[in-house]
XYZ file of C-alpha atoms in Angstrom:
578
model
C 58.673 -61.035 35.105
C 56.496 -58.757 32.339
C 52.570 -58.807 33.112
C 51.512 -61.204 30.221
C 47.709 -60.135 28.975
C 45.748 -63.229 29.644
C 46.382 -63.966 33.122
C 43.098 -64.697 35.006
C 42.269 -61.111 36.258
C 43.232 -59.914 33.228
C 41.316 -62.579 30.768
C 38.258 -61.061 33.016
C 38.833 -57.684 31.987
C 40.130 -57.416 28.653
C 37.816 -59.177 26.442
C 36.051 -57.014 25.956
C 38.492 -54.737 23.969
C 37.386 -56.968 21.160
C 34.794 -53.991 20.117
C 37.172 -53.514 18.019
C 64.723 -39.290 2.765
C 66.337 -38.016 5.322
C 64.278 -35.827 8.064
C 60.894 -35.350 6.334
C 59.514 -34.245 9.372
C 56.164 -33.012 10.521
C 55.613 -31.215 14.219
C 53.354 -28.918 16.220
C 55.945 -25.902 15.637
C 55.969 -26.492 11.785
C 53.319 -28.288 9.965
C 52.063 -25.014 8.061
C 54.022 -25.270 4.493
C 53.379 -23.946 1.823
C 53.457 -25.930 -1.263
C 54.450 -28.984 0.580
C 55.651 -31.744 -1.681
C 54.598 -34.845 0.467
C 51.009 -34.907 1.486
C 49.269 -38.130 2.938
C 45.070 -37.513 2.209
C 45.060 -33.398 3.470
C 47.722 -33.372 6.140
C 51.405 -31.976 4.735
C 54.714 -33.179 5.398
C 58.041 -30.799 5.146
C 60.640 -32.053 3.354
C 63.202 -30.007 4.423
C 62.494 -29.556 7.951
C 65.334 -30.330 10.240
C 64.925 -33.452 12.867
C 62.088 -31.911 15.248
C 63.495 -30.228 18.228
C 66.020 -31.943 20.537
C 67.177 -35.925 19.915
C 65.326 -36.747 23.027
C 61.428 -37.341 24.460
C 60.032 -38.770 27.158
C 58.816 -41.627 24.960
C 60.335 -42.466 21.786
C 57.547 -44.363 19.692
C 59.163 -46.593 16.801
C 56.554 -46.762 13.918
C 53.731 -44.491 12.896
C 50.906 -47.592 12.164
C 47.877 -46.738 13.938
C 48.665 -48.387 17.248
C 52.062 -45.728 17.213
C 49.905 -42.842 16.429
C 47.542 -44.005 18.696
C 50.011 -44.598 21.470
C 51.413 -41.135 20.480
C 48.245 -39.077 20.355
C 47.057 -39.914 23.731
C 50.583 -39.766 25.651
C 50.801 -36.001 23.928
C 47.422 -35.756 25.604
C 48.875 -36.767 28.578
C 50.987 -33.665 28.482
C 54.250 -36.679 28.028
C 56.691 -35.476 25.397
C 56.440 -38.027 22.378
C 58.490 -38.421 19.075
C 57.693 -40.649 16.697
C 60.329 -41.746 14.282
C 58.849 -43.875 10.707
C 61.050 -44.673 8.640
C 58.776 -44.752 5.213
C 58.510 -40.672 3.933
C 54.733 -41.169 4.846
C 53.277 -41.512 8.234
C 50.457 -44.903 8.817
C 52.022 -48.142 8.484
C 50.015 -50.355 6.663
C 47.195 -47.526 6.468
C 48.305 -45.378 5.154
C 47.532 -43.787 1.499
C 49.736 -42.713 -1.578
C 48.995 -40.363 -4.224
C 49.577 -41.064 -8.007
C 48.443 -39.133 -10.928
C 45.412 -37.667 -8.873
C 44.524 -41.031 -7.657
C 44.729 -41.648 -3.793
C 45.184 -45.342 -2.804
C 45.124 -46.943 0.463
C 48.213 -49.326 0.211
C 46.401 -51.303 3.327
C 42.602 -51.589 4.873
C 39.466 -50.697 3.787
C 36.763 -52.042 5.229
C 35.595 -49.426 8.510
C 32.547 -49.449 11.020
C 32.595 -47.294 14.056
C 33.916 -43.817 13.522
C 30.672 -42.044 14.224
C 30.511 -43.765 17.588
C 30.538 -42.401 21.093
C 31.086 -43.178 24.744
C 31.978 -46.648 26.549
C 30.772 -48.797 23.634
C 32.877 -46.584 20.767
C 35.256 -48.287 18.402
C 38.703 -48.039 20.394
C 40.078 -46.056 17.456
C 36.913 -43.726 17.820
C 38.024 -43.200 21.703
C 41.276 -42.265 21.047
C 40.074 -40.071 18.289
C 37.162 -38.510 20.811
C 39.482 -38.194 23.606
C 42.055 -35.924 21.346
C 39.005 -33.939 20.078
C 39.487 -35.114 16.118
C 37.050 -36.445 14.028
C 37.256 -38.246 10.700
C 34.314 -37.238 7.762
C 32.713 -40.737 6.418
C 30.588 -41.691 3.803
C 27.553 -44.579 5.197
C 26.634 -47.589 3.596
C 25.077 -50.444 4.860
C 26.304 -53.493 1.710
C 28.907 -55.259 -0.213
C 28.983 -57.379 -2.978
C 29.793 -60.810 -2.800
C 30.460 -63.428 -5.529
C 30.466 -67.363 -4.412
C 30.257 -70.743 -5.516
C 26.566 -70.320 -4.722
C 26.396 -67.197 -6.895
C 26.695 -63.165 -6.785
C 24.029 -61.490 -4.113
C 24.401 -57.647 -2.592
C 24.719 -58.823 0.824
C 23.506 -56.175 3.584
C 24.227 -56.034 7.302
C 21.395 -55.723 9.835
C 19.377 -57.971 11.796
C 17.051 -58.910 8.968
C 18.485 -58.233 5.321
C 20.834 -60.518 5.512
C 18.219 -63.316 6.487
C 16.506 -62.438 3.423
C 19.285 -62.971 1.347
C 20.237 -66.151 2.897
C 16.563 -67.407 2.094
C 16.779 -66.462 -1.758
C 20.201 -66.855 -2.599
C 21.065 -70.257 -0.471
C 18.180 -71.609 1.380
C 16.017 -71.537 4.508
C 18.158 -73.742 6.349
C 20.646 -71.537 6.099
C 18.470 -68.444 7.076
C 17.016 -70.510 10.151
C 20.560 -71.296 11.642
C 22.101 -67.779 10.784
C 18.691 -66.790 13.064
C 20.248 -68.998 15.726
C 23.404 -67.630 15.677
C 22.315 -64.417 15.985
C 19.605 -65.099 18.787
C 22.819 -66.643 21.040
C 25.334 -63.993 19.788
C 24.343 -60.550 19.839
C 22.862 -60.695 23.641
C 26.070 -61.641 24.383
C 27.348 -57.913 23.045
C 26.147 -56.419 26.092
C 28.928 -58.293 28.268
C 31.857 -57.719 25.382
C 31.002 -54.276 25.273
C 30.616 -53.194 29.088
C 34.055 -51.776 29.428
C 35.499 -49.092 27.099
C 38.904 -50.010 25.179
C 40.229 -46.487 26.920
C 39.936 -47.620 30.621
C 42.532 -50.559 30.010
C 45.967 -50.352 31.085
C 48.474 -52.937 31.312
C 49.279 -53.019 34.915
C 47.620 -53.217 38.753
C 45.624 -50.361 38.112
C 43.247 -51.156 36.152
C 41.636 -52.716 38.876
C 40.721 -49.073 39.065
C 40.300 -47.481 35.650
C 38.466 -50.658 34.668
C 37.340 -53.320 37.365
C 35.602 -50.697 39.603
C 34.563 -47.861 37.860
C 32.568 -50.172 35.436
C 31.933 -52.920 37.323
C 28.064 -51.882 37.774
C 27.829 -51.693 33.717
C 28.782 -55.097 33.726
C 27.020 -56.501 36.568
C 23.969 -54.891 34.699
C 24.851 -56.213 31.173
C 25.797 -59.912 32.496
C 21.397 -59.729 34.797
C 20.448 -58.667 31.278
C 21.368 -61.349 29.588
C 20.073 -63.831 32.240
C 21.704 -66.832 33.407
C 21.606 -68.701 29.740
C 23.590 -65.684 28.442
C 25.841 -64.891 31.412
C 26.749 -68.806 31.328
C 27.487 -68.571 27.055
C 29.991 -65.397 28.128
C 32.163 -67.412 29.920
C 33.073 -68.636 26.023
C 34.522 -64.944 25.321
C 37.859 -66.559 25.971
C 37.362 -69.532 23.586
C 37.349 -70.084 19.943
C 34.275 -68.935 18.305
C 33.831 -72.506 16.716
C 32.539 -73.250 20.200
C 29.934 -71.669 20.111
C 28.739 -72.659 16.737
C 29.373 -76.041 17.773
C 27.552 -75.867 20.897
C 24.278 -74.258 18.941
C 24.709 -77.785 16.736
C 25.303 -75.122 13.006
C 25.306 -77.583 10.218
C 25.036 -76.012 7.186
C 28.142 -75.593 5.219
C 27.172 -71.855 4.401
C 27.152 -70.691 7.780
C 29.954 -72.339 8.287
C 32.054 -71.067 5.313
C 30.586 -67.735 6.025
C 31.336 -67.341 9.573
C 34.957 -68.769 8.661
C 34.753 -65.802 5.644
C 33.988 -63.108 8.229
C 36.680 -64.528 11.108
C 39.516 -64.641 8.514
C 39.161 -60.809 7.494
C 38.933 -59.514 10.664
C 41.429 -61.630 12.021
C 43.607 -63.710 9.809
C 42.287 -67.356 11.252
C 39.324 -69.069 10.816
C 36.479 -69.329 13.538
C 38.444 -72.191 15.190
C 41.137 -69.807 15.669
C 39.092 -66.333 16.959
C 38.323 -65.659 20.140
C 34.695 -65.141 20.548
C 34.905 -61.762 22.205
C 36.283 -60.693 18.933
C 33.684 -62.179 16.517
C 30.216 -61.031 19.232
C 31.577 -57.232 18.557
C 31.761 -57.570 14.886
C 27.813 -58.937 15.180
C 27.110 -56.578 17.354
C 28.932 -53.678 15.114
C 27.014 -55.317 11.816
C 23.700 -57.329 12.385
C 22.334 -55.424 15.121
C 19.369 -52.763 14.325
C 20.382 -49.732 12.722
C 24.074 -50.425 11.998
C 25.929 -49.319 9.081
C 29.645 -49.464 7.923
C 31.416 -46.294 7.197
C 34.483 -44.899 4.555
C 36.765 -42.271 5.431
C 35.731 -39.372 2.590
C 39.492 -39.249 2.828
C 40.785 -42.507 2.724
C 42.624 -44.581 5.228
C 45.127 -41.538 4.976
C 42.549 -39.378 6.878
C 42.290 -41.752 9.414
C 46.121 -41.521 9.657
C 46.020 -37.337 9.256
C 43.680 -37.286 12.321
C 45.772 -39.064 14.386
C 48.722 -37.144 13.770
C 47.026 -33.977 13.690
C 45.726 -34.796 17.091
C 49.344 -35.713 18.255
C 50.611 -32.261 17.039
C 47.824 -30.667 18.954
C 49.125 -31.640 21.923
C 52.847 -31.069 20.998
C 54.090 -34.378 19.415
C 56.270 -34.739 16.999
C 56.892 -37.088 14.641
C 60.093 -37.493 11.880
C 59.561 -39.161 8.899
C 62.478 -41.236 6.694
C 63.940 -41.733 10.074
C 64.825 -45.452 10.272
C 66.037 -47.054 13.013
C 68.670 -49.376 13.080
C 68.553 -50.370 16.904
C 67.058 -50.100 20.275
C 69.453 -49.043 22.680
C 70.093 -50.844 25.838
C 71.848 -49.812 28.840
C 72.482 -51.302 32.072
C 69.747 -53.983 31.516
C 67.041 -50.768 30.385
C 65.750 -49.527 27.266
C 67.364 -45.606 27.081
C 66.484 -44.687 23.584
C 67.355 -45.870 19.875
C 70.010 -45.276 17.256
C 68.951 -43.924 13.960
C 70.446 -45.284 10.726
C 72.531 -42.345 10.461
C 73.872 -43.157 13.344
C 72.353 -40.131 15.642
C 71.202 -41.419 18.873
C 67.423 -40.343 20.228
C 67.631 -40.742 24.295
C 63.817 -41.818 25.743
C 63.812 -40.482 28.937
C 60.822 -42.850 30.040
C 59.941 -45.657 27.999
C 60.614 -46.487 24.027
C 57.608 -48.310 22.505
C 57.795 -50.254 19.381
C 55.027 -50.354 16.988
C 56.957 -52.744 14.598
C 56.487 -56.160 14.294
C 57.645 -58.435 17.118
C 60.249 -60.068 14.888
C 60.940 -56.317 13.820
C 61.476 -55.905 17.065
C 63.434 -59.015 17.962
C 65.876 -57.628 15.105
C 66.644 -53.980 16.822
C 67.456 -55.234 19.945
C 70.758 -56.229 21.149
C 71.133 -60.307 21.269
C 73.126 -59.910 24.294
C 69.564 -58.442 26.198
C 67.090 -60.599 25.080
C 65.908 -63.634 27.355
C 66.451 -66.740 25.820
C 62.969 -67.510 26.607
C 61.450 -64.608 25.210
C 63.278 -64.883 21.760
C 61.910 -68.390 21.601
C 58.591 -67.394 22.335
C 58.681 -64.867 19.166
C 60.478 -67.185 16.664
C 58.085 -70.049 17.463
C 55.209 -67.661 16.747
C 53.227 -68.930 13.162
C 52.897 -65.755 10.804
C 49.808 -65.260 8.046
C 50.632 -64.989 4.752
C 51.330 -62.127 3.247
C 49.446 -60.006 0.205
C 49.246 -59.236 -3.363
C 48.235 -55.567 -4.162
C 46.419 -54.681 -7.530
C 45.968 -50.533 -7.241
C 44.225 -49.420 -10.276
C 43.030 -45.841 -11.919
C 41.205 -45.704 -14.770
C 37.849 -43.949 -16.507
C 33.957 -43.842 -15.201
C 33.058 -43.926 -18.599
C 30.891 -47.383 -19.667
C 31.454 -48.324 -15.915
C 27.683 -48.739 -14.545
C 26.604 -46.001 -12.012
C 25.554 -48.783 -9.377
C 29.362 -49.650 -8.829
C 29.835 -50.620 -5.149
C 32.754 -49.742 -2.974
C 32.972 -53.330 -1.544
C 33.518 -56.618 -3.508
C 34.254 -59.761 -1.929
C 35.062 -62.714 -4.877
C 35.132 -66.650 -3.022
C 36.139 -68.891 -6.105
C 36.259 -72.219 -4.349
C 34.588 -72.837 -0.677
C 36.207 -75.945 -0.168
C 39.714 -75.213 -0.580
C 38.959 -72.855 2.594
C 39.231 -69.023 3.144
C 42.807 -69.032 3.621
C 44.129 -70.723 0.901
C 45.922 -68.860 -1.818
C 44.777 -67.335 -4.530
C 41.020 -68.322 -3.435
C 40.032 -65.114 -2.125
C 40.326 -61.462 -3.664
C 38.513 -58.315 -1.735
C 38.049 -55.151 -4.035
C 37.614 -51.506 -2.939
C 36.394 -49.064 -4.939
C 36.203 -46.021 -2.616
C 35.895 -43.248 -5.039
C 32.251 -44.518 -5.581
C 32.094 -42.549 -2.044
C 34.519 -40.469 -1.819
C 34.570 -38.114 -4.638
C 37.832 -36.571 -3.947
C 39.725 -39.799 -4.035
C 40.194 -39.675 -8.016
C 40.046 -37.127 -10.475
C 36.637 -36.121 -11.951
C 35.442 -38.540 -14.308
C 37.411 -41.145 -12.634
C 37.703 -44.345 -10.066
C 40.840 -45.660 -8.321
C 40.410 -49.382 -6.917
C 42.843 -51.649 -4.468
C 42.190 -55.150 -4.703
C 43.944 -57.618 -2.636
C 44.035 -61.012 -1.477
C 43.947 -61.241 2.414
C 46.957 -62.577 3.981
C 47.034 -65.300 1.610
C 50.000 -65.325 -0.707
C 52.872 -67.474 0.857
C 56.302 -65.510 1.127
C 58.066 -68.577 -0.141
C 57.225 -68.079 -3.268
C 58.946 -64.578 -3.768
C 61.829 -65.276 -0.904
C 64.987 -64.848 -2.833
C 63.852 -62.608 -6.119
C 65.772 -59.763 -7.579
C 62.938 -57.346 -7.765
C 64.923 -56.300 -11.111
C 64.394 -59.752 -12.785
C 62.634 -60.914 -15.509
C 62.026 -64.074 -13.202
C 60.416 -61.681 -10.693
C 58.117 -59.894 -13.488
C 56.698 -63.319 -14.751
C 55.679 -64.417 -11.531
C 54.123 -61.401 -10.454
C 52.334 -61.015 -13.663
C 50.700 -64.824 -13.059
C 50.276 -64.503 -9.503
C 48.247 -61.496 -10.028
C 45.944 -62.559 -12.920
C 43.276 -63.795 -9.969
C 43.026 -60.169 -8.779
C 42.466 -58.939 -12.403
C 39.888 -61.606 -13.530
C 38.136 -60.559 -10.466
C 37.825 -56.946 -10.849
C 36.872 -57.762 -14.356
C 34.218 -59.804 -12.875
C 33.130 -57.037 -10.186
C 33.301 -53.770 -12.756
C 31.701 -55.410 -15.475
C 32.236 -55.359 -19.197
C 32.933 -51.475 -19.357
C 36.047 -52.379 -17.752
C 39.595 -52.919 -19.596
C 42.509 -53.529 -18.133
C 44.395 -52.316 -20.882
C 43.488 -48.651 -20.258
C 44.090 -48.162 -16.515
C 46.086 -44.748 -15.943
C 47.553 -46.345 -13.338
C 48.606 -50.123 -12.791
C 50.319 -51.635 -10.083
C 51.071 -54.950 -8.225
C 52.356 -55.211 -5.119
C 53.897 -58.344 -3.670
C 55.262 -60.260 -0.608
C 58.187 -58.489 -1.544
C 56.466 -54.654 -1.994
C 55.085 -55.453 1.325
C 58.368 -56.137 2.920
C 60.029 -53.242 1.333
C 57.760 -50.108 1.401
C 55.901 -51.207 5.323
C 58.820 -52.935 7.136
C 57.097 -55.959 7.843
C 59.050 -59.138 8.515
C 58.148 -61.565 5.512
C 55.732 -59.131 4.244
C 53.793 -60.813 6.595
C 50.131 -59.949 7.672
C 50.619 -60.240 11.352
C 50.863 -63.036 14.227
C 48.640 -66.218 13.285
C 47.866 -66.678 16.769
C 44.811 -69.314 17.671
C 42.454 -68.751 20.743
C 42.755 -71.479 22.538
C 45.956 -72.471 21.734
C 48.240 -69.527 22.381
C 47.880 -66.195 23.285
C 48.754 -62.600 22.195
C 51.963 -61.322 24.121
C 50.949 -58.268 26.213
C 52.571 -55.021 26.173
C 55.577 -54.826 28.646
C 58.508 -57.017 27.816
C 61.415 -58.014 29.794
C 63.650 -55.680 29.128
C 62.133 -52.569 31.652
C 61.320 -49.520 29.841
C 60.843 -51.546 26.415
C 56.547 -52.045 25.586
C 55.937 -53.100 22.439
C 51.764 -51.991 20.600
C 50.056 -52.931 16.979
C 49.493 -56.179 15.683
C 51.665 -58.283 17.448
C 50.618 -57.630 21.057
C 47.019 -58.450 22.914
C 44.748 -57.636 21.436
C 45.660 -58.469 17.642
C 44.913 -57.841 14.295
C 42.817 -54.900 12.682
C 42.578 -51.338 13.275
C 39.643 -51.466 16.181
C 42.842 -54.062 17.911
C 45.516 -52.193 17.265
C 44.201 -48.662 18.535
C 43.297 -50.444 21.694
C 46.854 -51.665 21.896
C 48.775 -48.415 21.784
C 45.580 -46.948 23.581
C 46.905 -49.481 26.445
C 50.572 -48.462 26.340
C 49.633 -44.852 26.131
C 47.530 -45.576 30.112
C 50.407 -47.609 31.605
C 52.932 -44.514 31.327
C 50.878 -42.596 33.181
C 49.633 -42.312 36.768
C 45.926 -44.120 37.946
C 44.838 -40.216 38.257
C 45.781 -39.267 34.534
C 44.099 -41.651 33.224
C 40.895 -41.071 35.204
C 41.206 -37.430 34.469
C 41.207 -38.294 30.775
C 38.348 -40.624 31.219
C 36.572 -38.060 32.976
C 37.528 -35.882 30.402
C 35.821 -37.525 27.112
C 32.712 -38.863 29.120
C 33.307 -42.568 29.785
């Protein structure tokens, strides 16, 4: 029987994690190229490498998203021997960045807090990242643009701006109850935050790594918050629409706010986010001081770190390796078989990094539980995206552009319905390097919204398929025409393109082109990280935590401690200061 996260002792511990073309091949023994003709942000990929070393590692990690590289970097820290096999011909999942005509685009997020920070209350991503001693350069910036029913503000994070907006742009009601919110939420930080992301592991001991080596941070943080506070973090567990219910929130602004801020970090509205995950985003963006931060180099930095920090240590990792199936032997995972049909033995463990129905589909129907398929095929999926990624000229573009845009056309159709939302990043405004002098790129999006359904079916090739991407992207374009202004015309971008459902599916390997599990605290849980087929763990976006990159470091973070022994892990603990 696999140790499900969300048991009782478990439920306890974990919530606070919530803080958060044939061998292209890249390895410790040969990542120096010259002239390399793949290159994701700084880091180079060989294209005519040969598969790294022998068909065989201790753990074989399927996918190179950021839980995989996560997963990865620390196991190499561990002194395990880890490959990594992706099968796109660039390494970071849905982070990672592509390069056209000069302009580097992040096919995936691209809204980050928490790089800079250190020790027990870091980002998880920042842990792993600490712990393999890499660092990723940022750009800080403390606002985003926002355009609403109610009308178009700069909206700022900290304790207090964001008050003031709420009293000149909607109303003092609305600033008094946001005041309330805040008052009940952020002490309750201290308690979500008391145990770092890097001392959880998915089996017995993290009574050790966790329970008892931090158990007088948390005794402290729970007398700190009194017994009003300790009592509201028993509510970690529950939907976050408890405890606006609970403080009596009326205003419709707060509430389509809050249910704003829930769906982009999670994919569900406030009635379907655990708490624990919505007190670290306050604590991460209204608390004194706090500021949000951009890779200089894109979400492919983040991804170049991680694998430099693998190589490091002596992983490898093979890119346009795809695999067709997980190999199962005498009831045990024992490696995977490659599309080309070489077989890569995993001496200890393979861990998948795709999608559980990704996963569902490499594995043998003969080993699955019956139970356990049922669980994953009964599992609601978000939506998936449509992808504008734009290049075009500074010139008559104001110098006060913003990297962030967030465009609301109708409140009460809700967050999550389609075509209602579009985000917009414009990261060259930070990160100079990102487009050619003189220049912007931009990657607007709408979040998890755009219902497969509509594509399912569609020669890609079609003049069927061309229509209907050209009208179901018009909402993105008429709101970056909004956000850039009248300097802006569409007509001479250097680069135009529009992903789908169907792009989605095809370039990142996701089932659907789907965003990820919609999974609803309080009604269902994430699956945890062991399955039942021993030797088989599965990280990313469809295990406990969840969604986003602070969640999905944390995941293969987890994986990465249950390979190794209690004393590893402490070591390594020991090691980065927590």
């Amino acid at each position: 029987m696999p140790l499900v996260l969300g048991t009782p002792l478990q439920s306890q511990i974990l919530y606070s994690l919530f803080k958060f073309r044939r061998g292209r091949t890249v390895s410790a023994r040969n990542s120096n190229v010259e002239n390399p003709p793949f290159s994701n942000g700084h880091l180079s990929f060989n294209e005519k490498s040969p598969f790294p070393g022998k068909p065989e590692a201790d753990v074989v990690i399927i996918g190179s998203g950021i839980g995989g590289l996560c997963c990865g970097g620390l196991l190499s820290r561990y002194k395990q021997d880890v490959l990594v096999l992706e099968s796109h011909d660039l390494p970071g999942g849905a982070a990672h960045s592509f390069d056209i005509k000069g302009f580097k685009f992040d096919s995936g997020p691209s809204l980050f807090s928490g790089f800079q920070s250190r020790g027990p209350q870091a980002n998880p991503l920042a842990q792993v990242l600490d712990a393999m001693d890499e660092s990723v350069p940022c750009a800080s910036y403390d606002s985003w643009m926002v355009y609403l029913p109610e009308g178009e503000f700069l909206s700022r994070i900290g304790p207090t701006e964001f008050l003031k907006d709420l009293e000149k742009y909607v109303s003092m009601e609305a600033a008094r109850e946001w005041r309330k919110l805040l008052d009940a939420v952020l002490p309750m930080s201290a308690a979500a935050t008391a145990l770092p992301p890097l001392s959880i592991r998915s089996d017995i001991g993290v009574v050790s790594t966790a329970a008892a080596r931090y158990a007088p941070s948390l005794l402290k943080s729970f007398i700190k918050m009194g017994p009003q506070g300790a009592f509201s973090a028993t509510k970690l567990l529950r939907p976050f629409s408890e405890i606006m219910d609970s403080l009596e929130l009326k205003d419709p602004f707060i509430h389509n706010w809050v249910d704003l801020l829930c769906f982009l970090l999670a994919g569900v509205k406030s009635d379907g986010i655990l708490s624990a995950e919505m007190v670290y985003m306050f604590a991460e963006w209204y608390k004194p001081g706090c500021t949000l931060e951009y890779p200089l180099d894109g979400s492919g930095g983040v991804v170049d770190a991680l694998v430099r920090g693998m190589q490091k240590f002596g992983g490898r990792i093979s890119l346009g390796a795809h695999v067709s199936n997980i190999v199962v032997e005498n009831g045990r995972a024992t490696g995977v078989k490659l599309k080309n049909g070489q077989f890569v033995r995993a001496k200890k463990a393979v861990v998948s990094n795709a999608s559980m129905w990704d996963t569902l589909d490499l594995l043998p129907a003969e080993a699955i539980p019956k139970e356990y398929m049922e669980r994953i095929k009964r599992t609601k999926q978000c939506e998936s995206f449509m992808h504008l990624h734009l290049g075009f000229d500074a010139q008559n573009i104001r110098n006060d552009l913003g990297i962030h845009h967030i465009v609301v056309n109708d409140w009460s159709r809700g967050v999550d319905a389609d075509q209602n939302v579009v985000l917009i990043s414009i990261p060259s405004v930070l990160g100079k390097d990102l487009a050619p002098p003189g220049k912007h790129v931009l990657h607007a999006y709408t979040p998890g919204t755009e219902p497969y359904e509509l594509w399912e079916g569609l020669d890609r090739r079609s003049s069927e398929y061309k229509r209907l991407k050209a009208e179901r992207s018009e909402v993105m374009w008429r709101a970056v025409e909004r956000a850039v202004g009248p300097g802006f015309n569409r007509d001479n971008c250097e680069v135009k393109l529009v992903g789908t459902p169907l792009t989605h599916k095809r370039f990142l390997r996701r089932n659907r082109g789907t965003y990820g599990p919609a999974i609803e605290a309080g009604q269902d849980t994430f699956p945890g990280h062991t399955t039942p087929i021993p030797q088989l763990y599965c990280c990313g976006d469809s295990t406990f935590p969840g969604i986003g990159i602070p969640a999905v470091a944390a995941s293969g973070a987890i994986v990465a401690n249950s390979l190794v022994s209690v004393s590893q892990h402490s070591e390594l603990l020991d090691a980065v200061g927590i």
